[in-house]
Short mmCIF file of N, CA and C in Angstrom, two decimals:
data_model
loop_
_atom_site.label_atom_id
_atom_site.label_comp_id
_atom_site.label_asym_id
_atom_site.label_seq_id
_atom_site.Cartn_x
_atom_site.Cartn_y
_atom_site.Cartn_z
N UNK A 16 -28.57 12.94 -79.08
CA UNK A 16 -29.00 12.08 -78.00
C UNK A 16 -28.43 12.62 -76.69
N UNK A 17 -29.32 12.84 -75.74
CA UNK A 17 -28.91 13.42 -74.47
C UNK A 17 -28.33 12.36 -73.55
N UNK A 18 -27.39 12.81 -72.75
CA UNK A 18 -26.80 11.90 -71.76
C UNK A 18 -27.79 11.72 -70.61
N UNK A 19 -27.86 10.52 -70.08
CA UNK A 19 -28.75 10.32 -68.93
C UNK A 19 -28.20 11.07 -67.70
N UNK A 20 -29.10 11.48 -66.85
CA UNK A 20 -28.69 12.15 -65.62
C UNK A 20 -27.89 11.20 -64.76
N UNK A 21 -26.92 11.78 -64.08
CA UNK A 21 -26.14 10.97 -63.15
C UNK A 21 -27.00 10.63 -61.94
N UNK A 22 -26.89 9.43 -61.52
CA UNK A 22 -27.66 9.01 -60.33
C UNK A 22 -27.10 9.70 -59.10
N UNK A 23 -27.96 9.91 -58.16
CA UNK A 23 -27.53 10.51 -56.90
C UNK A 23 -26.49 9.61 -56.25
N UNK A 24 -25.50 10.19 -55.60
CA UNK A 24 -24.49 9.34 -54.95
C UNK A 24 -25.14 8.44 -53.91
N UNK A 25 -24.62 7.25 -53.83
CA UNK A 25 -25.18 6.29 -52.87
C UNK A 25 -24.86 6.74 -51.45
N UNK A 26 -25.80 6.55 -50.60
CA UNK A 26 -25.53 6.82 -49.20
C UNK A 26 -25.77 5.53 -48.42
N UNK A 27 -25.15 5.44 -47.31
CA UNK A 27 -25.33 4.28 -46.43
C UNK A 27 -25.21 4.78 -45.00
N UNK A 28 -26.15 5.62 -44.62
CA UNK A 28 -26.12 6.18 -43.27
C UNK A 28 -26.59 5.15 -42.27
N UNK A 29 -25.83 4.99 -41.18
CA UNK A 29 -26.21 3.99 -40.17
C UNK A 29 -27.25 4.53 -39.20
N UNK A 30 -27.61 3.68 -38.28
CA UNK A 30 -28.48 4.08 -37.18
C UNK A 30 -27.70 5.05 -36.28
N UNK A 31 -28.36 5.72 -35.35
CA UNK A 31 -27.65 6.66 -34.47
C UNK A 31 -26.54 6.00 -33.66
N UNK A 32 -25.59 6.82 -33.25
CA UNK A 32 -24.44 6.38 -32.46
C UNK A 32 -24.91 5.72 -31.18
N UNK A 33 -24.32 4.55 -30.84
CA UNK A 33 -24.76 3.79 -29.67
C UNK A 33 -23.66 3.60 -28.64
N UNK A 34 -22.55 4.25 -28.78
CA UNK A 34 -21.49 4.10 -27.80
C UNK A 34 -20.17 3.72 -28.47
N UNK A 35 -19.12 3.76 -27.69
CA UNK A 35 -17.78 3.53 -28.23
C UNK A 35 -17.59 2.09 -28.70
N UNK A 36 -18.17 1.11 -28.01
CA UNK A 36 -18.03 -0.28 -28.42
C UNK A 36 -18.73 -0.51 -29.76
N UNK A 37 -19.90 0.07 -29.90
CA UNK A 37 -20.63 -0.04 -31.16
C UNK A 37 -19.85 0.59 -32.30
N UNK A 38 -19.20 1.70 -32.03
CA UNK A 38 -18.42 2.37 -33.08
C UNK A 38 -17.18 1.56 -33.45
N UNK A 39 -16.54 0.95 -32.47
CA UNK A 39 -15.39 0.08 -32.76
C UNK A 39 -15.82 -1.12 -33.59
N UNK A 40 -16.96 -1.71 -33.24
CA UNK A 40 -17.48 -2.84 -34.01
C UNK A 40 -17.82 -2.39 -35.43
N UNK A 41 -18.31 -1.17 -35.58
CA UNK A 41 -18.64 -0.67 -36.92
C UNK A 41 -17.40 -0.58 -37.79
N UNK A 42 -16.28 -0.12 -37.23
CA UNK A 42 -15.05 -0.03 -38.02
C UNK A 42 -14.54 -1.41 -38.42
N UNK A 43 -14.62 -2.37 -37.51
CA UNK A 43 -14.19 -3.74 -37.83
C UNK A 43 -15.08 -4.33 -38.91
N UNK A 44 -16.38 -4.16 -38.79
CA UNK A 44 -17.32 -4.69 -39.78
C UNK A 44 -17.15 -4.01 -41.13
N UNK A 45 -16.91 -2.70 -41.13
CA UNK A 45 -16.68 -1.99 -42.38
C UNK A 45 -15.44 -2.52 -43.08
N UNK A 46 -14.37 -2.75 -42.33
CA UNK A 46 -13.14 -3.30 -42.91
C UNK A 46 -13.39 -4.71 -43.45
N UNK A 47 -14.12 -5.54 -42.72
CA UNK A 47 -14.41 -6.89 -43.18
C UNK A 47 -15.24 -6.90 -44.45
N UNK A 48 -16.25 -6.02 -44.52
CA UNK A 48 -17.08 -5.93 -45.71
C UNK A 48 -16.25 -5.45 -46.90
N UNK A 49 -15.39 -4.47 -46.67
CA UNK A 49 -14.54 -3.95 -47.75
C UNK A 49 -13.60 -5.04 -48.26
N UNK A 50 -12.97 -5.78 -47.33
CA UNK A 50 -12.06 -6.85 -47.73
C UNK A 50 -12.81 -7.97 -48.47
N UNK A 51 -14.06 -8.20 -48.13
CA UNK A 51 -14.87 -9.22 -48.79
C UNK A 51 -15.47 -8.77 -50.11
N UNK A 52 -15.27 -7.49 -50.45
CA UNK A 52 -15.79 -6.98 -51.72
C UNK A 52 -17.23 -6.51 -51.66
N UNK A 53 -17.76 -6.31 -50.46
CA UNK A 53 -19.15 -5.87 -50.33
C UNK A 53 -19.20 -4.36 -50.23
N UNK A 54 -20.27 -3.77 -50.77
CA UNK A 54 -20.54 -2.35 -50.62
C UNK A 54 -21.93 -2.19 -50.03
N UNK A 55 -22.05 -1.29 -49.13
CA UNK A 55 -23.34 -1.04 -48.50
C UNK A 55 -24.01 0.14 -49.19
N UNK A 56 -25.28 0.02 -49.47
CA UNK A 56 -26.05 1.08 -50.11
C UNK A 56 -27.40 1.18 -49.42
N UNK A 57 -27.83 2.38 -49.20
CA UNK A 57 -29.12 2.60 -48.55
C UNK A 57 -28.94 2.97 -47.10
N UNK A 58 -29.82 3.80 -46.63
CA UNK A 58 -29.75 4.29 -45.24
C UNK A 58 -30.55 3.37 -44.34
N UNK A 59 -30.12 3.30 -43.09
CA UNK A 59 -30.92 2.59 -42.09
C UNK A 59 -32.07 3.50 -41.70
N UNK A 60 -33.30 3.01 -41.67
CA UNK A 60 -34.45 3.87 -41.33
C UNK A 60 -34.31 4.43 -39.91
N UNK A 61 -34.43 5.72 -39.80
CA UNK A 61 -34.31 6.37 -38.49
C UNK A 61 -35.58 6.16 -37.68
N UNK A 62 -35.43 5.96 -36.39
CA UNK A 62 -36.58 5.80 -35.49
C UNK A 62 -37.21 4.43 -35.51
N UNK A 63 -36.61 3.48 -36.22
CA UNK A 63 -37.16 2.13 -36.31
C UNK A 63 -36.82 1.37 -35.03
N UNK A 64 -37.83 0.89 -34.33
CA UNK A 64 -37.60 0.21 -33.06
C UNK A 64 -37.82 -1.30 -33.14
N UNK A 65 -38.79 -1.72 -33.91
CA UNK A 65 -39.10 -3.15 -34.05
C UNK A 65 -39.38 -3.44 -35.51
N UNK A 66 -38.78 -4.52 -36.01
CA UNK A 66 -39.06 -4.90 -37.39
C UNK A 66 -38.60 -6.33 -37.64
N UNK A 67 -39.14 -6.90 -38.71
CA UNK A 67 -38.71 -8.20 -39.21
C UNK A 67 -37.92 -7.90 -40.48
N UNK A 68 -36.68 -8.35 -40.51
CA UNK A 68 -35.79 -8.12 -41.64
C UNK A 68 -35.63 -9.42 -42.40
N UNK A 69 -35.95 -9.43 -43.68
CA UNK A 69 -35.81 -10.65 -44.48
C UNK A 69 -34.37 -10.77 -44.95
N UNK A 70 -33.76 -11.89 -44.64
CA UNK A 70 -32.38 -12.17 -45.01
C UNK A 70 -32.40 -13.25 -46.09
N UNK A 71 -32.47 -12.81 -47.33
CA UNK A 71 -32.60 -13.77 -48.43
C UNK A 71 -31.63 -13.39 -49.55
N UNK A 72 -31.13 -14.31 -50.27
CA UNK A 72 -31.26 -15.75 -50.10
C UNK A 72 -30.27 -16.27 -49.08
N UNK A 73 -30.65 -17.31 -48.39
CA UNK A 73 -29.79 -17.95 -47.39
C UNK A 73 -29.30 -19.26 -48.01
N UNK A 74 -28.10 -19.21 -48.59
CA UNK A 74 -27.60 -20.37 -49.33
C UNK A 74 -26.36 -21.00 -48.71
N UNK A 75 -25.75 -20.34 -47.72
CA UNK A 75 -24.57 -20.93 -47.07
C UNK A 75 -24.46 -20.40 -45.65
N UNK A 76 -23.57 -20.99 -44.87
CA UNK A 76 -23.34 -20.52 -43.52
C UNK A 76 -22.66 -19.16 -43.50
N UNK A 77 -21.99 -18.79 -44.58
CA UNK A 77 -21.33 -17.48 -44.66
C UNK A 77 -22.34 -16.34 -44.71
N UNK A 78 -23.55 -16.62 -45.11
CA UNK A 78 -24.57 -15.57 -45.16
C UNK A 78 -24.76 -14.93 -43.79
N UNK A 79 -24.70 -15.74 -42.75
CA UNK A 79 -24.84 -15.22 -41.39
C UNK A 79 -23.69 -14.30 -41.01
N UNK A 80 -22.49 -14.63 -41.43
CA UNK A 80 -21.33 -13.78 -41.12
C UNK A 80 -21.48 -12.42 -41.81
N UNK A 81 -21.86 -12.44 -43.10
CA UNK A 81 -22.03 -11.17 -43.82
C UNK A 81 -23.21 -10.38 -43.27
N UNK A 82 -24.26 -11.08 -42.84
CA UNK A 82 -25.42 -10.41 -42.25
C UNK A 82 -25.02 -9.67 -40.97
N UNK A 83 -24.23 -10.34 -40.13
CA UNK A 83 -23.80 -9.70 -38.88
C UNK A 83 -22.84 -8.54 -39.15
N UNK A 84 -22.01 -8.67 -40.18
CA UNK A 84 -21.11 -7.58 -40.55
C UNK A 84 -21.91 -6.37 -41.04
N UNK A 85 -22.93 -6.61 -41.84
CA UNK A 85 -23.79 -5.52 -42.31
C UNK A 85 -24.51 -4.86 -41.14
N UNK A 86 -24.97 -5.65 -40.19
CA UNK A 86 -25.62 -5.09 -38.99
C UNK A 86 -24.64 -4.24 -38.20
N UNK A 87 -23.40 -4.69 -38.08
CA UNK A 87 -22.38 -3.90 -37.39
C UNK A 87 -22.10 -2.60 -38.12
N UNK A 88 -22.06 -2.65 -39.44
CA UNK A 88 -21.85 -1.45 -40.24
C UNK A 88 -22.95 -0.43 -39.95
N UNK A 89 -24.19 -0.89 -39.88
CA UNK A 89 -25.32 0.00 -39.64
C UNK A 89 -25.57 0.30 -38.17
N UNK A 90 -24.72 -0.21 -37.26
CA UNK A 90 -24.86 -0.01 -35.81
C UNK A 90 -26.18 -0.57 -35.29
N UNK A 91 -26.58 -1.73 -35.77
CA UNK A 91 -27.85 -2.33 -35.37
C UNK A 91 -27.57 -3.60 -34.59
N UNK A 92 -28.20 -3.75 -33.44
CA UNK A 92 -28.13 -5.00 -32.68
C UNK A 92 -29.16 -5.93 -33.29
N UNK A 93 -28.68 -6.82 -34.14
CA UNK A 93 -29.54 -7.70 -34.90
C UNK A 93 -29.76 -9.00 -34.15
N UNK A 94 -30.98 -9.47 -34.12
CA UNK A 94 -31.31 -10.79 -33.57
C UNK A 94 -31.70 -11.67 -34.74
N UNK A 95 -31.45 -12.97 -34.63
CA UNK A 95 -31.76 -13.90 -35.72
C UNK A 95 -32.12 -15.24 -35.14
N UNK A 96 -33.00 -15.94 -35.84
CA UNK A 96 -33.44 -17.25 -35.37
C UNK A 96 -32.43 -18.30 -35.82
N UNK A 97 -32.14 -19.23 -34.91
CA UNK A 97 -31.23 -20.32 -35.21
C UNK A 97 -31.57 -21.52 -34.36
N UNK A 98 -31.09 -22.68 -34.77
CA UNK A 98 -31.43 -23.89 -34.03
C UNK A 98 -30.78 -23.86 -32.64
N UNK A 99 -31.49 -24.42 -31.69
CA UNK A 99 -31.08 -24.41 -30.29
C UNK A 99 -29.73 -25.09 -30.07
N UNK A 100 -29.38 -26.05 -30.93
CA UNK A 100 -28.12 -26.77 -30.78
C UNK A 100 -26.91 -25.83 -30.91
N UNK A 101 -27.07 -24.68 -31.54
CA UNK A 101 -25.96 -23.75 -31.69
C UNK A 101 -25.52 -23.13 -30.36
N UNK A 102 -26.39 -23.13 -29.36
CA UNK A 102 -26.02 -22.55 -28.08
C UNK A 102 -25.68 -23.61 -27.03
N UNK A 103 -25.75 -24.88 -27.39
CA UNK A 103 -25.48 -25.96 -26.44
C UNK A 103 -24.09 -26.56 -26.63
N UNK A 104 -23.09 -25.73 -26.54
CA UNK A 104 -21.71 -26.18 -26.58
C UNK A 104 -20.87 -25.16 -25.82
N UNK A 105 -19.59 -25.43 -25.58
CA UNK A 105 -18.79 -24.52 -24.75
C UNK A 105 -18.72 -23.07 -25.26
N UNK A 106 -18.87 -22.86 -26.55
CA UNK A 106 -18.81 -21.50 -27.07
C UNK A 106 -20.19 -20.94 -27.39
N UNK A 107 -21.21 -21.52 -26.80
CA UNK A 107 -22.58 -21.07 -27.02
C UNK A 107 -22.81 -19.63 -26.59
N UNK A 108 -22.05 -19.16 -25.61
CA UNK A 108 -22.21 -17.78 -25.15
C UNK A 108 -21.85 -16.80 -26.26
N UNK A 109 -20.93 -17.16 -27.15
CA UNK A 109 -20.58 -16.28 -28.26
C UNK A 109 -21.72 -16.18 -29.26
N UNK A 110 -22.40 -17.30 -29.48
CA UNK A 110 -23.53 -17.29 -30.41
C UNK A 110 -24.67 -16.47 -29.81
N UNK A 111 -24.87 -16.58 -28.50
CA UNK A 111 -25.90 -15.75 -27.85
C UNK A 111 -25.54 -14.27 -27.94
N UNK A 112 -24.27 -13.95 -27.73
CA UNK A 112 -23.81 -12.57 -27.82
C UNK A 112 -24.01 -12.04 -29.24
N UNK A 113 -23.86 -12.91 -30.24
CA UNK A 113 -24.03 -12.50 -31.64
C UNK A 113 -25.49 -12.26 -31.99
N UNK A 114 -26.43 -12.66 -31.13
CA UNK A 114 -27.82 -12.29 -31.34
C UNK A 114 -28.80 -13.40 -31.65
N UNK A 115 -28.43 -14.64 -31.41
CA UNK A 115 -29.35 -15.74 -31.74
C UNK A 115 -30.59 -15.73 -30.85
N UNK A 116 -31.70 -16.09 -31.44
CA UNK A 116 -32.93 -16.41 -30.72
C UNK A 116 -33.08 -17.92 -30.91
N UNK A 117 -32.72 -18.74 -29.89
CA UNK A 117 -32.75 -20.19 -30.08
C UNK A 117 -34.15 -20.72 -30.34
N UNK A 118 -34.25 -21.62 -31.32
CA UNK A 118 -35.52 -22.19 -31.73
C UNK A 118 -35.42 -23.71 -31.64
N UNK A 119 -36.44 -24.33 -31.03
CA UNK A 119 -36.49 -25.79 -30.94
C UNK A 119 -37.17 -26.32 -32.19
N UNK A 120 -36.39 -27.04 -33.02
CA UNK A 120 -36.94 -27.57 -34.27
C UNK A 120 -37.31 -29.04 -34.18
N UNK A 121 -37.11 -29.65 -33.00
CA UNK A 121 -37.35 -31.09 -32.88
C UNK A 121 -38.83 -31.46 -32.89
N UNK A 122 -39.66 -30.58 -32.39
CA UNK A 122 -41.09 -30.88 -32.33
C UNK A 122 -41.87 -29.74 -32.96
N UNK A 123 -43.13 -29.98 -33.21
CA UNK A 123 -43.96 -28.93 -33.79
C UNK A 123 -44.23 -27.87 -32.73
N UNK A 124 -43.64 -26.73 -32.92
CA UNK A 124 -43.78 -25.62 -31.97
C UNK A 124 -44.49 -24.48 -32.68
N UNK A 125 -45.17 -23.65 -31.92
CA UNK A 125 -45.80 -22.47 -32.51
C UNK A 125 -44.76 -21.36 -32.54
N UNK A 126 -43.94 -21.38 -33.56
CA UNK A 126 -42.83 -20.45 -33.70
C UNK A 126 -43.31 -19.02 -33.82
N UNK A 127 -44.40 -18.81 -34.53
CA UNK A 127 -44.93 -17.46 -34.70
C UNK A 127 -45.33 -16.88 -33.35
N UNK A 128 -45.97 -17.67 -32.51
CA UNK A 128 -46.37 -17.19 -31.18
C UNK A 128 -45.15 -16.89 -30.32
N UNK A 129 -44.11 -17.72 -30.41
CA UNK A 129 -42.88 -17.46 -29.65
C UNK A 129 -42.25 -16.13 -30.06
N UNK A 130 -42.19 -15.88 -31.35
CA UNK A 130 -41.59 -14.63 -31.83
C UNK A 130 -42.47 -13.43 -31.51
N UNK A 131 -43.78 -13.62 -31.55
CA UNK A 131 -44.69 -12.54 -31.18
C UNK A 131 -44.46 -12.14 -29.72
N UNK A 132 -44.27 -13.13 -28.85
CA UNK A 132 -43.98 -12.85 -27.43
C UNK A 132 -42.65 -12.13 -27.28
N UNK A 133 -41.66 -12.52 -28.08
CA UNK A 133 -40.35 -11.86 -28.02
C UNK A 133 -40.47 -10.40 -28.41
N UNK A 134 -41.28 -10.10 -29.42
CA UNK A 134 -41.48 -8.71 -29.83
C UNK A 134 -42.21 -7.92 -28.76
N UNK A 135 -43.19 -8.53 -28.10
CA UNK A 135 -43.94 -7.83 -27.07
C UNK A 135 -43.07 -7.56 -25.84
N UNK A 136 -42.11 -8.45 -25.57
CA UNK A 136 -41.27 -8.30 -24.38
C UNK A 136 -40.13 -7.29 -24.58
N UNK A 137 -39.73 -7.05 -25.82
CA UNK A 137 -38.57 -6.20 -26.08
C UNK A 137 -39.02 -4.83 -26.58
N UNK A 138 -38.46 -3.76 -26.02
CA UNK A 138 -38.81 -2.43 -26.52
C UNK A 138 -38.13 -2.12 -27.86
N UNK A 139 -37.05 -2.87 -28.18
CA UNK A 139 -36.30 -2.64 -29.41
C UNK A 139 -35.86 -3.99 -29.95
N UNK A 140 -36.30 -4.37 -31.14
CA UNK A 140 -35.95 -5.68 -31.68
C UNK A 140 -35.96 -5.66 -33.20
N UNK A 141 -34.83 -5.99 -33.78
CA UNK A 141 -34.72 -6.19 -35.22
C UNK A 141 -34.42 -7.68 -35.40
N UNK A 142 -35.37 -8.41 -35.95
CA UNK A 142 -35.27 -9.85 -36.09
C UNK A 142 -35.05 -10.22 -37.55
N UNK A 143 -33.91 -10.85 -37.85
CA UNK A 143 -33.62 -11.29 -39.21
C UNK A 143 -34.13 -12.72 -39.38
N UNK A 144 -34.85 -12.93 -40.47
CA UNK A 144 -35.43 -14.23 -40.76
C UNK A 144 -35.08 -14.61 -42.19
N UNK A 145 -34.62 -15.85 -42.37
CA UNK A 145 -34.42 -16.39 -43.71
C UNK A 145 -35.75 -17.00 -44.15
N UNK A 146 -36.45 -16.37 -45.09
CA UNK A 146 -37.80 -16.83 -45.42
C UNK A 146 -37.84 -18.20 -46.10
N UNK A 147 -36.70 -18.68 -46.60
CA UNK A 147 -36.70 -20.01 -47.21
C UNK A 147 -36.82 -21.09 -46.15
N UNK A 148 -36.31 -20.82 -44.94
CA UNK A 148 -36.35 -21.80 -43.86
C UNK A 148 -35.26 -22.86 -43.98
N UNK A 149 -34.38 -22.73 -44.96
CA UNK A 149 -33.32 -23.70 -45.18
C UNK A 149 -32.21 -23.05 -46.00
N UNK A 150 -31.05 -23.71 -46.03
CA UNK A 150 -29.98 -23.20 -46.89
C UNK A 150 -30.07 -23.77 -48.30
N UNK A 151 -30.90 -24.77 -48.50
CA UNK A 151 -31.07 -25.37 -49.83
C UNK A 151 -31.95 -24.46 -50.69
N UNK A 152 -31.86 -24.64 -51.98
CA UNK A 152 -32.70 -23.85 -52.88
C UNK A 152 -34.17 -24.21 -52.63
N UNK A 153 -34.98 -23.18 -52.42
CA UNK A 153 -36.40 -23.39 -52.14
C UNK A 153 -37.22 -22.72 -53.25
N UNK A 154 -38.22 -23.41 -53.78
CA UNK A 154 -39.02 -22.81 -54.86
C UNK A 154 -39.91 -21.67 -54.37
N UNK A 155 -40.21 -21.64 -53.07
CA UNK A 155 -41.04 -20.56 -52.54
C UNK A 155 -40.64 -20.29 -51.09
N UNK A 156 -41.00 -19.13 -50.61
CA UNK A 156 -40.72 -18.75 -49.23
C UNK A 156 -41.82 -19.27 -48.32
N UNK A 157 -41.42 -19.58 -47.10
CA UNK A 157 -42.42 -19.89 -46.08
C UNK A 157 -43.05 -18.58 -45.63
N UNK A 158 -44.25 -18.63 -45.09
CA UNK A 158 -44.98 -17.39 -44.78
C UNK A 158 -44.94 -16.98 -43.32
N UNK A 159 -44.17 -17.68 -42.49
CA UNK A 159 -44.12 -17.35 -41.07
C UNK A 159 -43.65 -15.94 -40.80
N UNK A 160 -42.71 -15.42 -41.60
CA UNK A 160 -42.21 -14.07 -41.38
C UNK A 160 -43.33 -13.05 -41.49
N UNK A 161 -44.26 -13.30 -42.40
CA UNK A 161 -45.38 -12.38 -42.60
C UNK A 161 -46.27 -12.36 -41.35
N UNK A 162 -46.52 -13.52 -40.77
CA UNK A 162 -47.36 -13.61 -39.58
C UNK A 162 -46.66 -13.02 -38.37
N UNK A 163 -45.35 -13.17 -38.29
CA UNK A 163 -44.59 -12.57 -37.18
C UNK A 163 -44.64 -11.06 -37.29
N UNK A 164 -44.44 -10.54 -38.51
CA UNK A 164 -44.45 -9.09 -38.71
C UNK A 164 -45.83 -8.52 -38.42
#
């Protein structure tokens, strides 16, 4: 019986270098991921300027912290949708700096059209979306991410 071939070593190449601050953030995020027991696998696609990134499953508030750490590891300025109330407090500027795209959930809004406009206005945008639309267990994903993409 022959031994199976060894798998190619995992790579996790980040996006291109974006400056000294980005590199410092990458080291902090790498340390945080390592301390949390996470390993990164797979390369960031080179030349990618705009995309919708599915962040699933979204089961706790910690998912956002790990998502931002992974983005820092890959040197990606990640944007993500979140409720508008997250930016309406004294530390709201930190949430904006972290990449939130505030969304008004109080009334029926055309969220897909809002995100489409955001993509048209930005020359570079990576938007993370939790397709479940909630932190609770969902039997199926909502389809808005598909229409935004």
